[in-house]
Short mmCIF file of N, CA and C in Angstrom, two decimals:
data_model
loop_
_atom_site.label_atom_id
_atom_site.label_comp_id
_atom_site.label_asym_id
_atom_site.label_seq_id
_atom_site.Cartn_x
_atom_site.Cartn_y
_atom_site.Cartn_z
N MET A 1 1.03 -1.20 -0.05
CA MET A 1 0.08 -0.03 -0.06
C MET A 1 0.80 1.23 -0.22
N ALA A 2 0.93 1.95 -0.92
CA ALA A 2 1.68 3.08 -1.12
C ALA A 2 1.22 4.48 -0.08
N TRP A 3 2.20 5.14 0.18
CA TRP A 3 1.79 6.17 1.16
C TRP A 3 1.31 7.50 0.40
N ASP A 4 0.17 7.85 0.64
CA ASP A 4 0.03 9.20 -0.24
C ASP A 4 0.87 10.51 0.82
N ASP A 5 1.01 11.52 0.07
CA ASP A 5 1.89 12.77 0.79
C ASP A 5 0.94 12.97 2.05
N GLN A 6 -0.24 13.44 2.15
CA GLN A 6 -0.70 13.45 3.33
C GLN A 6 -0.72 12.62 4.32
N LYS A 7 -0.89 11.24 4.08
CA LYS A 7 -0.43 10.10 5.20
C LYS A 7 0.95 10.53 5.81
N MET A 8 1.94 10.53 4.62
CA MET A 8 3.19 10.21 5.06
C MET A 8 3.74 11.74 5.88
N GLU A 9 3.16 12.82 5.44
CA GLU A 9 3.17 14.25 6.22
C GLU A 9 2.83 13.76 7.84
N ASN A 10 1.49 13.28 7.87
CA ASN A 10 0.97 13.19 9.20
C ASN A 10 1.84 12.22 10.20
N ILE A 11 2.41 11.27 9.50
CA ILE A 11 3.40 9.86 10.37
C ILE A 11 4.45 10.75 10.69
N VAL A 12 5.12 11.62 9.79
CA VAL A 12 6.20 11.90 10.25
C VAL A 12 6.03 13.14 11.29
N SER A 13 4.88 14.07 11.05
CA SER A 13 5.10 15.10 12.03
C SER A 13 4.37 14.36 13.55
N THR A 14 3.44 13.26 13.53
CA THR A 14 3.49 12.70 14.67
C THR A 14 4.37 11.89 15.24
N MET A 15 5.39 11.38 14.65
CA MET A 15 6.39 11.20 15.03
C MET A 15 7.58 11.97 15.83
N LEU A 16 7.72 13.26 14.86
CA LEU A 16 8.31 14.47 15.18
C LEU A 16 8.01 14.79 16.64
N ARG A 17 6.81 14.94 16.89
CA ARG A 17 5.94 15.48 18.36
C ARG A 17 6.12 14.69 19.49
N PHE A 18 5.86 13.47 18.66
CA PHE A 18 6.43 12.01 20.12
C PHE A 18 7.73 12.32 20.55
N GLY A 19 8.99 12.41 19.46
CA GLY A 19 10.08 12.22 19.85
C GLY A 19 10.82 13.35 20.72
N VAL A 20 9.76 14.22 20.39
CA VAL A 20 10.71 15.97 21.04
C VAL A 20 9.84 15.94 22.54
N LEU A 21 8.70 15.55 22.55
CA LEU A 21 7.80 15.70 23.43
C LEU A 21 8.36 14.79 24.69
N THR A 22 8.89 13.41 24.23
CA THR A 22 9.61 12.34 24.99
C THR A 22 10.76 12.81 25.60
N ALA A 23 11.55 13.26 24.51
CA ALA A 23 13.10 13.66 25.21
C ALA A 23 12.86 15.23 25.92
N ALA A 24 11.93 15.88 25.64
CA ALA A 24 11.70 17.07 26.73
C ALA A 24 11.36 16.26 28.24
N ILE A 25 10.58 15.65 28.44
CA ILE A 25 9.95 14.85 29.83
C ILE A 25 11.27 14.30 30.24
N LEU A 26 12.29 13.31 29.33
CA LEU A 26 13.09 12.81 29.88
C LEU A 26 14.48 13.54 30.57
N VAL A 27 14.54 15.12 29.72
CA VAL A 27 15.39 15.67 29.98
C VAL A 27 15.06 16.49 31.64
N LEU A 28 13.90 16.73 31.56
CA LEU A 28 13.18 17.38 32.53
C LEU A 28 13.17 16.54 33.88
N THR A 29 12.75 15.25 33.56
CA THR A 29 12.79 14.39 34.72
C THR A 29 14.29 14.17 35.27
N GLY A 30 15.09 13.99 34.28
CA GLY A 30 16.78 13.49 34.87
C GLY A 30 17.24 14.69 35.49
N GLY A 31 16.84 15.82 35.08
CA GLY A 31 17.21 17.20 35.52
C GLY A 31 16.78 17.51 37.12
N VAL A 32 15.41 17.18 37.26
CA VAL A 32 15.00 17.37 38.71
C VAL A 32 15.17 16.27 39.62
N MET A 33 15.47 14.88 38.90
CA MET A 33 16.02 14.05 39.87
C MET A 33 17.52 14.11 40.42
N TYR A 34 18.31 14.78 39.50
CA TYR A 34 19.81 15.10 39.52
C TYR A 34 19.79 16.14 40.88
N LEU A 35 18.82 17.46 40.89
CA LEU A 35 18.90 18.26 41.83
C LEU A 35 18.36 17.76 43.19
N PHE A 36 17.42 16.51 43.17
CA PHE A 36 16.84 16.20 44.63
C PHE A 36 18.20 15.04 44.95
N GLN A 37 18.90 14.47 44.39
CA GLN A 37 19.92 13.44 44.13
C GLN A 37 21.20 14.15 44.65
N HIS A 38 21.46 15.36 44.22
CA HIS A 38 22.87 15.86 44.88
C HIS A 38 22.39 17.63 44.91
N PRO A 39 21.96 17.60 46.35
CA PRO A 39 21.37 18.89 46.52
C PRO A 39 22.26 20.01 46.91
N GLY A 40 23.78 19.70 47.01
CA GLY A 40 24.45 21.19 47.67
C GLY A 40 25.93 21.10 47.04
N PRO A 41 26.38 20.32 46.24
CA PRO A 41 27.64 20.34 45.79
C PRO A 41 27.91 21.46 45.06
N ILE A 42 28.91 22.06 45.31
CA ILE A 42 29.03 23.51 44.59
C ILE A 42 30.04 23.06 43.72
N PRO A 43 29.57 23.73 42.03
CA PRO A 43 30.82 23.05 41.14
C PRO A 43 31.91 23.46 40.81
N ASP A 44 32.76 22.84 40.60
CA ASP A 44 34.42 23.78 40.55
C ASP A 44 34.92 23.79 38.92
N TYR A 45 34.66 24.87 38.66
CA TYR A 45 35.02 25.55 37.13
C TYR A 45 36.30 25.71 36.91
N ARG A 46 37.15 25.72 37.92
CA ARG A 46 38.61 26.11 37.75
C ARG A 46 39.12 24.92 36.66
N HIS A 47 38.89 23.53 36.94
CA HIS A 47 39.12 22.54 36.46
C HIS A 47 38.27 21.83 35.66
N PHE A 48 38.52 21.25 34.47
CA PHE A 48 37.66 20.80 33.40
C PHE A 48 37.68 19.22 33.80
N HIS A 49 36.57 18.73 34.27
CA HIS A 49 36.11 17.52 34.36
C HIS A 49 35.22 16.86 33.23
N GLY A 50 35.87 15.80 32.54
CA GLY A 50 34.93 15.02 31.39
C GLY A 50 33.79 14.09 31.61
N GLU A 51 33.19 13.72 30.84
CA GLU A 51 31.94 13.06 31.30
C GLU A 51 32.47 11.86 31.51
N PRO A 52 31.93 10.81 32.35
CA PRO A 52 32.58 9.31 32.56
C PRO A 52 31.75 8.58 31.44
N LEU A 53 32.41 7.36 31.33
CA LEU A 53 32.28 6.45 30.03
C LEU A 53 30.93 6.21 30.25
N ALA A 54 30.18 5.89 31.12
CA ALA A 54 28.63 5.79 31.33
C ALA A 54 27.61 6.85 30.68
N LEU A 55 28.16 8.01 30.02
CA LEU A 55 27.06 9.20 30.00
C LEU A 55 27.73 9.23 28.26
N LYS A 56 28.80 8.47 27.94
CA LYS A 56 29.32 8.55 26.74
C LYS A 56 28.67 7.62 25.58
N ASN A 57 28.38 6.36 26.49
CA ASN A 57 27.92 5.26 25.50
C ASN A 57 26.72 5.00 25.59
N PRO A 58 25.96 4.52 24.45
CA PRO A 58 24.60 4.66 24.45
C PRO A 58 23.94 3.75 25.31
N VAL A 59 24.66 2.04 25.23
CA VAL A 59 24.16 1.38 26.03
C VAL A 59 24.10 1.45 27.48
N LEU A 60 25.60 2.04 28.00
CA LEU A 60 25.64 2.46 29.37
C LEU A 60 24.48 3.55 29.80
N ILE A 61 24.23 4.62 28.91
CA ILE A 61 23.34 5.17 29.10
C ILE A 61 21.90 4.76 29.52
N PHE A 62 21.52 3.79 28.49
CA PHE A 62 20.33 3.22 28.50
C PHE A 62 20.15 2.32 29.70
N LYS A 63 21.39 1.56 30.25
CA LYS A 63 21.28 0.91 31.69
C LYS A 63 21.38 1.43 32.89
N GLY A 64 22.01 2.87 32.61
CA GLY A 64 22.08 3.54 33.82
C GLY A 64 20.66 4.21 33.73
N ALA A 65 19.88 4.61 33.12
CA ALA A 65 18.35 5.15 33.08
C ALA A 65 17.45 3.96 33.31
N LEU A 66 17.82 2.68 32.95
CA LEU A 66 16.76 1.55 33.51
C LEU A 66 17.11 1.75 35.26
N HIS A 67 18.12 2.09 35.86
CA HIS A 67 18.73 1.97 37.16
C HIS A 67 18.25 3.11 37.86
N GLY A 68 17.87 4.16 37.16
CA GLY A 68 16.99 5.47 37.49
C GLY A 68 18.20 6.25 37.94
N HIS A 69 19.39 6.07 37.41
CA HIS A 69 20.38 7.35 37.31
C HIS A 69 19.98 8.47 36.53
N ALA A 70 20.11 9.61 37.39
CA ALA A 70 19.61 11.01 37.11
C ALA A 70 20.14 11.52 35.87
N ARG A 71 21.29 11.38 35.87
CA ARG A 71 22.43 11.86 34.85
C ARG A 71 21.66 11.06 33.47
N SER A 72 21.66 9.72 33.78
CA SER A 72 21.54 8.75 32.51
C SER A 72 20.29 9.10 32.01
N ILE A 73 19.32 9.61 32.77
CA ILE A 73 18.11 9.69 32.24
C ILE A 73 18.08 10.74 31.55
N GLY A 74 18.82 12.07 32.07
CA GLY A 74 18.49 13.26 31.17
C GLY A 74 19.43 12.93 29.69
N GLN A 75 20.83 12.38 29.84
CA GLN A 75 21.61 11.85 28.53
C GLN A 75 20.47 11.06 27.70
N LEU A 76 19.76 10.18 28.32
CA LEU A 76 18.81 9.47 27.04
C LEU A 76 17.92 10.39 26.67
N GLY A 77 17.33 11.37 27.16
CA GLY A 77 16.50 12.48 26.68
C GLY A 77 17.21 13.12 25.48
N LEU A 78 18.54 13.58 25.97
CA LEU A 78 19.30 13.98 24.65
C LEU A 78 19.60 13.38 23.49
N LEU A 79 19.81 11.86 23.73
CA LEU A 79 20.30 11.25 22.71
C LEU A 79 18.97 10.98 21.91
N LEU A 80 17.70 10.57 22.55
CA LEU A 80 16.29 10.79 21.99
C LEU A 80 16.53 11.88 20.93
N LEU A 81 16.55 12.88 21.71
CA LEU A 81 16.22 14.45 20.75
C LEU A 81 17.10 14.22 19.68
N ILE A 82 18.59 13.77 19.59
CA ILE A 82 19.44 13.57 18.49
C ILE A 82 18.84 12.66 17.43
N LEU A 83 18.36 11.61 18.02
CA LEU A 83 17.73 10.37 17.18
C LEU A 83 16.58 10.72 16.35
N THR A 84 15.63 12.19 16.65
CA THR A 84 14.44 12.06 16.44
C THR A 84 14.50 12.53 14.92
N PRO A 85 15.69 13.53 14.39
CA PRO A 85 15.61 13.81 13.23
C PRO A 85 16.08 12.64 12.47
N VAL A 86 16.96 11.72 12.73
CA VAL A 86 17.39 10.68 11.98
C VAL A 86 16.19 9.47 11.74
N ALA A 87 15.27 9.42 12.95
CA ALA A 87 13.79 8.71 12.72
C ALA A 87 13.16 9.37 11.76
N ARG A 88 12.95 10.51 11.49
CA ARG A 88 12.08 11.51 10.41
C ARG A 88 12.77 11.40 8.87
N VAL A 89 14.09 11.13 8.70
CA VAL A 89 15.00 10.77 7.54
C VAL A 89 14.40 9.61 7.24
N PHE A 90 14.54 8.38 8.10
CA PHE A 90 14.28 7.13 8.06
C PHE A 90 12.91 6.83 7.52
N LEU A 91 11.82 7.34 8.12
CA LEU A 91 10.25 7.59 7.69
C LEU A 91 9.95 8.03 6.23
N CYS A 92 10.87 8.95 6.16
CA CYS A 92 10.53 9.82 4.93
C CYS A 92 11.10 8.78 3.67
N LEU A 93 12.29 8.23 3.75
CA LEU A 93 12.91 7.00 2.74
C LEU A 93 12.01 5.98 2.66
N VAL A 94 11.37 5.31 3.82
CA VAL A 94 10.43 4.45 3.48
C VAL A 94 8.95 4.82 2.71
N GLY A 95 8.76 6.10 3.14
CA GLY A 95 7.45 6.78 2.11
C GLY A 95 7.64 6.57 0.56
N PHE A 96 8.99 7.26 0.35
CA PHE A 96 9.63 7.24 -1.09
C PHE A 96 9.56 6.12 -1.33
N ILE A 97 9.95 5.31 -0.86
CA ILE A 97 10.18 3.78 -1.26
C ILE A 97 8.79 3.51 -1.75
N SER A 98 7.82 3.39 -0.87
CA SER A 98 6.36 2.97 -0.85
C SER A 98 5.79 3.97 -1.88
N GLN A 99 6.05 5.01 -2.39
CA GLN A 99 5.83 6.05 -3.61
C GLN A 99 6.38 5.47 -4.68
N ARG A 100 7.60 4.84 -4.82
CA ARG A 100 8.27 4.49 -6.07
C ARG A 100 8.95 5.40 -6.30
N ASP A 101 9.39 6.64 -5.52
CA ASP A 101 9.99 7.97 -6.23
C ASP A 101 11.39 7.48 -6.18
N ARG A 102 12.18 7.58 -7.11
CA ARG A 102 13.43 6.82 -7.08
C ARG A 102 14.11 8.16 -6.86
N LEU A 103 13.91 9.29 -7.24
CA LEU A 103 14.99 10.36 -6.79
C LEU A 103 15.00 10.73 -5.54
N TYR A 104 13.82 10.72 -4.68
CA TYR A 104 13.95 11.23 -3.47
C TYR A 104 14.49 9.90 -2.62
N VAL A 105 14.23 8.58 -3.18
CA VAL A 105 14.85 7.40 -2.31
C VAL A 105 16.05 7.50 -2.32
N VAL A 106 16.83 7.92 -3.32
CA VAL A 106 18.49 7.99 -3.37
C VAL A 106 18.57 9.26 -2.50
N VAL A 107 18.09 10.54 -2.48
CA VAL A 107 18.66 11.74 -1.71
C VAL A 107 18.07 11.16 -0.40
N ALA A 108 17.12 10.82 -0.08
CA ALA A 108 17.01 10.81 1.63
C ALA A 108 18.00 9.44 1.88
N GLY A 109 18.41 8.58 1.04
CA GLY A 109 19.40 7.03 1.39
C GLY A 109 20.55 7.90 1.80
N ILE A 110 20.84 9.04 0.86
CA ILE A 110 22.44 9.29 0.57
C ILE A 110 22.29 10.00 2.35
N VAL A 111 21.12 11.03 2.53
CA VAL A 111 21.16 11.81 3.97
C VAL A 111 21.07 10.99 5.63
N LEU A 112 20.39 9.78 4.84
CA LEU A 112 20.35 8.80 6.04
C LEU A 112 21.82 8.30 6.37
N SER A 113 22.51 8.06 5.38
CA SER A 113 23.87 7.09 5.01
C SER A 113 24.62 8.46 6.27
N VAL A 114 24.87 9.52 5.50
CA VAL A 114 25.45 10.52 5.96
C VAL A 114 25.13 10.71 7.72
N LEU A 115 23.81 11.02 7.92
CA LEU A 115 23.24 10.99 9.34
C LEU A 115 24.38 9.85 10.24
N LEU A 116 23.88 8.78 9.79
CA LEU A 116 24.32 7.47 10.45
C LEU A 116 26.23 7.31 10.59
N TYR A 117 26.36 7.67 9.73
CA TYR A 117 28.32 7.76 9.61
C TYR A 117 28.49 8.64 10.56
N SER A 118 27.79 9.52 10.70
CA SER A 118 28.37 11.04 11.42
C SER A 118 28.11 10.54 13.05
N LEU A 119 27.16 10.19 13.16
CA LEU A 119 26.76 9.30 14.72
C LEU A 119 27.68 8.78 15.05
N ILE A 120 27.72 7.25 14.09
CA ILE A 120 28.42 6.14 14.75
C ILE A 120 30.07 6.50 14.77
N PHE A 121 30.63 7.26 13.93
CA PHE A 121 31.95 7.05 13.58
C PHE A 121 32.34 8.62 14.39
N ALA A 122 31.68 9.35 14.48
CA ALA A 122 32.30 10.92 15.28
C ALA A 122 33.01 10.64 16.32
N ARG A 123 34.06 11.55 16.63
CA ARG A 123 35.03 10.89 17.92
C ARG A 123 35.02 12.86 18.33
#
């Protein structure tokens, strides 16, 4: 069954709203939890302290969020916010394949490839 333009637009817009709203809720929840779990430490801005590995690896972020770690929940929200446009391009690619629109399939495929490459291999 081919997607018409209106159906494709509705699916993509619903996914974008859901992704951004969920990400915002996760970031807000993680932030509030962090404030309650760490009520008084004064940050030391004289020395740079990088993020621990648990907040850089998506698998460890997800595991930390499942265990209720506030910073992991916030990071999961940010990761979801980053992945929302990638999911949009993927849904558009599926829609263009369904419509048999070869030019847009190629363009969306290239864009998706570049996005995934930059997410996976970025340092």
